[in-house]
Short mmCIF file of C-alpha atoms in Angstrom, two decimals:
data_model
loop_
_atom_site.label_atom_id
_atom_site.label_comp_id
_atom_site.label_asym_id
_atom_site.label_seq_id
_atom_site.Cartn_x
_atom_site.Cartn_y
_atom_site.Cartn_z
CA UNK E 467 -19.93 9.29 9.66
CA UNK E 468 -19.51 7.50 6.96
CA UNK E 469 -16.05 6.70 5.51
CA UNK E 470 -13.10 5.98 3.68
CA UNK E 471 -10.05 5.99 6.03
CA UNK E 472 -6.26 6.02 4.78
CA UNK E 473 -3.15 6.04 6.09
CA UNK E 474 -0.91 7.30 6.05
CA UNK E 475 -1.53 10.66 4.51
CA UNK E 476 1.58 11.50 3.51
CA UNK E 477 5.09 9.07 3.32
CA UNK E 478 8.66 9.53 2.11
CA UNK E 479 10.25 6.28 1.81
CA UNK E 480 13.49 4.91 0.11
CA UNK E 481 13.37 2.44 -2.42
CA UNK E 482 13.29 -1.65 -1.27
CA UNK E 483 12.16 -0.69 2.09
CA UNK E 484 8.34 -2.26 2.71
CA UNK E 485 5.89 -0.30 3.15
CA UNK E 486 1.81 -1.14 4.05
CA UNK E 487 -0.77 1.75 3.65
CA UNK E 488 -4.17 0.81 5.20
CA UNK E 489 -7.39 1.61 4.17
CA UNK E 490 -10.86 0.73 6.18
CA UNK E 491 -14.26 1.57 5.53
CA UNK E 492 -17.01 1.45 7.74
CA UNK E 493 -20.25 1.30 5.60
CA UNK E 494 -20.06 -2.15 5.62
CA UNK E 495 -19.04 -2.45 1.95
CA UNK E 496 -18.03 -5.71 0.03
CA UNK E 497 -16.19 -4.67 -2.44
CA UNK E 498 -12.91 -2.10 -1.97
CA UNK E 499 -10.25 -1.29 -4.52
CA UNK E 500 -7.19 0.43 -5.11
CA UNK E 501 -6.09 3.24 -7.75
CA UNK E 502 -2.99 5.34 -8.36
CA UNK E 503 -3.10 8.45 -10.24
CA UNK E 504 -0.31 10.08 -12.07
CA UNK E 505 -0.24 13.42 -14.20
CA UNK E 506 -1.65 12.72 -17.95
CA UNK E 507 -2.28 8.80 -16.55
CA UNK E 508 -5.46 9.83 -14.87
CA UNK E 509 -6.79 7.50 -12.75
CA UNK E 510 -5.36 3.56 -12.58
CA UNK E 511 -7.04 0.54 -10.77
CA UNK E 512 -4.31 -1.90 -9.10
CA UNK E 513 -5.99 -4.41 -7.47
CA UNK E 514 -9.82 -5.09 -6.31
CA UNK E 515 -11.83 -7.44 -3.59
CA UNK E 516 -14.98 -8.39 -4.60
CA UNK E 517 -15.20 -9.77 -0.66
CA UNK E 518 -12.87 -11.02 1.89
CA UNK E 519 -10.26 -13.40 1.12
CA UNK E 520 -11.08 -12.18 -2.84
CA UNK E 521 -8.84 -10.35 -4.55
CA UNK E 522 -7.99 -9.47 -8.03
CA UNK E 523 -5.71 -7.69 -10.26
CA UNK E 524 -6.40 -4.72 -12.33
CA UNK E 525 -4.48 -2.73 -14.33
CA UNK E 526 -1.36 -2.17 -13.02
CA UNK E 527 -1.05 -4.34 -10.70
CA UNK E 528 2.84 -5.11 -10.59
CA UNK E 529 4.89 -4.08 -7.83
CA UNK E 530 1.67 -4.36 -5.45
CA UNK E 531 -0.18 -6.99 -2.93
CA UNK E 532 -3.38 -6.84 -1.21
CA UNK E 533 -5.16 -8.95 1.65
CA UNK E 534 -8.71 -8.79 2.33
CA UNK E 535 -9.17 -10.44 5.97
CA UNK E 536 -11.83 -8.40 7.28
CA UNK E 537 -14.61 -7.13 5.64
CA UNK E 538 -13.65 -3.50 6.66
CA UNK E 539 -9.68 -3.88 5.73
CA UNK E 540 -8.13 -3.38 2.38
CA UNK E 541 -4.30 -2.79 3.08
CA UNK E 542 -1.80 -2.21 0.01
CA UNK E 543 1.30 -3.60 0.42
CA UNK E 544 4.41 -2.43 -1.56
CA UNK E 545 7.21 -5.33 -0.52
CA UNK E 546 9.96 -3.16 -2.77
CA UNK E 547 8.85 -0.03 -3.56
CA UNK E 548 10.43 1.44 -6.23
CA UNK E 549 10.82 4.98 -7.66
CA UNK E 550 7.69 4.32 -10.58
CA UNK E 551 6.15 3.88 -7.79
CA UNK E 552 5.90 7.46 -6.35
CA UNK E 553 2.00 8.15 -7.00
CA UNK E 554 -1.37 9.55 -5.33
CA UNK E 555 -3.27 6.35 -4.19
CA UNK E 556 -6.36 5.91 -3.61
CA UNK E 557 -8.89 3.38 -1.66
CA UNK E 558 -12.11 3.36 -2.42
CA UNK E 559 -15.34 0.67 -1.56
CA UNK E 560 -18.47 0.28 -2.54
CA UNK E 561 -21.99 -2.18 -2.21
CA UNK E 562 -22.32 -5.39 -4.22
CA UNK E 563 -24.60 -4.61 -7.43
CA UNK E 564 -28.21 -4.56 -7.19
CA UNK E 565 -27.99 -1.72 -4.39
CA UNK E 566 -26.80 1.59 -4.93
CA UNK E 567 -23.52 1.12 -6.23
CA UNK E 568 -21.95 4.39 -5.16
CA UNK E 569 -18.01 4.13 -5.15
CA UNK E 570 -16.83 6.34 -2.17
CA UNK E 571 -13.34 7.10 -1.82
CA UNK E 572 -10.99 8.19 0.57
CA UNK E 573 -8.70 11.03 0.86
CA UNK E 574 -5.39 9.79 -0.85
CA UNK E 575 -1.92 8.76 0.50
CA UNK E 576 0.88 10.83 -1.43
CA UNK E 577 3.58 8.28 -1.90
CA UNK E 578 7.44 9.28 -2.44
CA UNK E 579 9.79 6.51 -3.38
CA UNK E 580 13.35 7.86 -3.26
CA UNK T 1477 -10.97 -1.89 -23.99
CA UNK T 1478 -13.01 1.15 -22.33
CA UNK T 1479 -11.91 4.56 -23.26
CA UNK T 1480 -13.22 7.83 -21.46
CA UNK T 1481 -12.66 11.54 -23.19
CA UNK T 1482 -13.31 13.96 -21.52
CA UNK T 1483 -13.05 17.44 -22.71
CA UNK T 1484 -12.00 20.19 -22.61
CA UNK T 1485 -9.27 19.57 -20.41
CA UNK T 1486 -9.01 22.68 -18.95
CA UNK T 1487 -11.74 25.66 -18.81
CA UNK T 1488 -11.73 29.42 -17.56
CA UNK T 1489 -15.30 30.82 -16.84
CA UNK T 1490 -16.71 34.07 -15.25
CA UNK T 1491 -18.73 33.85 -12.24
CA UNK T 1492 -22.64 33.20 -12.76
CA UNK T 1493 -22.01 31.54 -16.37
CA UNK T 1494 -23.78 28.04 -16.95
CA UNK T 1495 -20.82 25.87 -18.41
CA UNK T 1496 -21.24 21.92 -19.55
CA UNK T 1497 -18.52 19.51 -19.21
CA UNK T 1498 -18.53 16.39 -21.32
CA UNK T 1499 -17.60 13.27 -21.16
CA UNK T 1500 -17.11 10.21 -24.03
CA UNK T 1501 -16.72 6.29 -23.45
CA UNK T 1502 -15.99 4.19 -26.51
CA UNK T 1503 -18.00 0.83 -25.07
CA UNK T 1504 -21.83 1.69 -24.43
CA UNK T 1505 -22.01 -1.48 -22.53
CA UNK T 1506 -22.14 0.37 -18.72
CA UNK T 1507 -23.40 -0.01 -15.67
CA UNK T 1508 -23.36 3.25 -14.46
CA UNK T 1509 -21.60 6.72 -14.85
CA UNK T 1510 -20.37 8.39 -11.75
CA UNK T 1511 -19.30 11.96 -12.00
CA UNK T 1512 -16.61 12.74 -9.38
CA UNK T 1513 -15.04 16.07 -7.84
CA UNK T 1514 -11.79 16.47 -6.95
CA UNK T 1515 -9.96 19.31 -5.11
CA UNK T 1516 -6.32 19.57 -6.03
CA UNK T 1517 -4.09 17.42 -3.52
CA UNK T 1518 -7.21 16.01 -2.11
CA UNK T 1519 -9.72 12.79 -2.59
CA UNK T 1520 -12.57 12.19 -4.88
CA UNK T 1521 -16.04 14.04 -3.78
CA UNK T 1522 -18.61 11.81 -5.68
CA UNK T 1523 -21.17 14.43 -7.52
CA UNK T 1524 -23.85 12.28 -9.61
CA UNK T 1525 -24.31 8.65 -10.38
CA UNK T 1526 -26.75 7.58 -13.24
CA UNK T 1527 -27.22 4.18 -13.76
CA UNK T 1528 -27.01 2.79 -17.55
CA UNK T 1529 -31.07 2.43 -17.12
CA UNK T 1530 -31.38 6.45 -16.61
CA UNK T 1531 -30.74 9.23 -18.42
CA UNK T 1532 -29.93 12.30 -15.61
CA UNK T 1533 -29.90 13.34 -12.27
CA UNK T 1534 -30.02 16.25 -10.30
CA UNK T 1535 -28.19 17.14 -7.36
CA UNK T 1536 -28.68 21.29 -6.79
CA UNK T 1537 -27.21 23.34 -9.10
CA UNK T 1538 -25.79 19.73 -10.86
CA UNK T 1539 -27.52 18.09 -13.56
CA UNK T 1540 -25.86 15.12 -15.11
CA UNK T 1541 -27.16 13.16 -18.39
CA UNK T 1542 -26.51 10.17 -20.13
CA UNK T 1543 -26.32 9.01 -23.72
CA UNK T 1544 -25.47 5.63 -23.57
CA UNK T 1545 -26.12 4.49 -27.19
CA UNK T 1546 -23.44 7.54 -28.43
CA UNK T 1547 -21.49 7.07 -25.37
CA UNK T 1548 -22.04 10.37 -23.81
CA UNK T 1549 -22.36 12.19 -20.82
CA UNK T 1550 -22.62 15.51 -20.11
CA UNK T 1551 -22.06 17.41 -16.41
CA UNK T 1552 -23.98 20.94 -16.30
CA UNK T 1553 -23.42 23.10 -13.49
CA UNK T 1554 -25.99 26.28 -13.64
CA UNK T 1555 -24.85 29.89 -12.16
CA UNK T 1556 -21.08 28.52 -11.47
CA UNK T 1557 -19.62 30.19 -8.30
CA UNK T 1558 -16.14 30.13 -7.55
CA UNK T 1559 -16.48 27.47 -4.97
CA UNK T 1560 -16.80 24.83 -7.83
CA UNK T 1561 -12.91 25.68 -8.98
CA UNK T 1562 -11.98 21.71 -9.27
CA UNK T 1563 -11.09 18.86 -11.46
CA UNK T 1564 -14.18 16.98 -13.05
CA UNK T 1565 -13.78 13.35 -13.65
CA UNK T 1566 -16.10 11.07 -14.94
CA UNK T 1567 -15.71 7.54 -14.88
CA UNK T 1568 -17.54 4.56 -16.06
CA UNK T 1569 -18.94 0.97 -14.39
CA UNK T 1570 -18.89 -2.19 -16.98
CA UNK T 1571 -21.62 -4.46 -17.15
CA UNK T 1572 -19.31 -7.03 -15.92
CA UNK T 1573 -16.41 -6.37 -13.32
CA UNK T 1574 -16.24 -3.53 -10.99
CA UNK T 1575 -13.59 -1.54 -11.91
CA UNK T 1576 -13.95 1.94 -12.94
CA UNK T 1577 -12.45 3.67 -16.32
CA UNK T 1578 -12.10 7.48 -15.24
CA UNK T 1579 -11.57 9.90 -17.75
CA UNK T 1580 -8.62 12.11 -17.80
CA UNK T 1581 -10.45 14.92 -15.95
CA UNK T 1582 -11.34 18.58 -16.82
CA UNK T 1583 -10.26 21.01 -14.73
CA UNK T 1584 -12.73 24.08 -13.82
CA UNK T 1585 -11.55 27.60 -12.92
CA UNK T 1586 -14.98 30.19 -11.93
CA UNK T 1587 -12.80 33.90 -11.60
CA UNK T 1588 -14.69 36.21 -9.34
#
């Protein structure tokens, strides 16, 4: 089947303490991204990879670091999370342009920072 | 700098009723409009994607069209059941760049 993967689901963390949440796709996808959403924020893009080892920042992108070493790996990496930082993330990938350029998305990772 | 409306933000129909959810971007220089579902707690269900060359699509009881000179779209979902309680997002491709500008969502209730 094909999909988005995250994990984990679900984490409680304190703040400083690093943290990775993985994502992988299997559809083969160059380009994956990552988004937060917070109540009356919507929907925010932190950081993108238009392929492996490229990466780029979007909105929000402070607080945050990505690696793209595999085509099918997108990990987020929060090195001192802070409290701000307690959010609904989301992964999602999608083809290059010129083919259907469907994003897909996967399920979320609910983030506490305490 | 993209901005997506959507309204209303929140909307209360009867079962059966055909309802229309809308959607505004302020730059009409797209590369596609993806309408996206999402359950509360849980991920993003894409729905429709029209690219800026197209003006609808039709998935079911979904039919999605696009305005792009007035930056509009519009999401209508015929007969509404209560199955398609959810938040509606739309969001919006640039021409250049990937990243997506979601509107701030509009959140369907269909009472029995």
């Amino acid at each position: 089947e094909a999909q988005v993967t995250q994990n984990p689901r679900y984490l409680i963390t304190v703040t400083g303490k690093k943290l990775t949440v993985t994502c992988s796709q299997n559809m083969n996808h160059e380009y994956m991204s990552w988004y937060r959403q917070d109540p009356g924020l919507g929907l925010r893009q932190i950081y993108y990879s238009m392929n492996v080892e490229v990466t780029d920042k979007g909105d929000v992108p402070e607080g945050y670091k990505v690696s793209r070493k595999e085509k099918r790996n997108f990990p987020l990496i929060l090195e001192s999370p802070s409290p701000n930082q307690t959010s609904l993330y989301f992964c999602a990938s999608s083809p290059q342009r010129g083919q259907i350029n469907e994003q897909f998305f996967g399920p979320g990772t609910r983030l506490t920072v305490l | 700098k993209q901005e997506v409306t959507q309204i209303p933000a929140a909307l209360s129909v009867p079962e059966g009723e055909n309802l229309v959810l809308n959607c505004s971007f302020t730059d009409s220089a797209i590369y596609n409009l993806q309408w996206f579902r999402q359950d509360p707690g849980k991920g993003l269900t894409s729905l429709l994607l029209i690219q800026s060359s197209q003006r609808e699509q039709t998935s079911g009881r979904l039919n999605a069209s696009l305005d792009k000179s007035s930056g509009r779209s519009t999401l209508y979902i015929a007969a509404s059941q209560p199955g398609d309680s959810a938040t509606y997002l739309c969001a919006v491709r640039p021409r250049r760049g990937n990243m997506l500008t979601f509107g701030g969502g509009t959140r369907l209730m269909v009472k029995p």
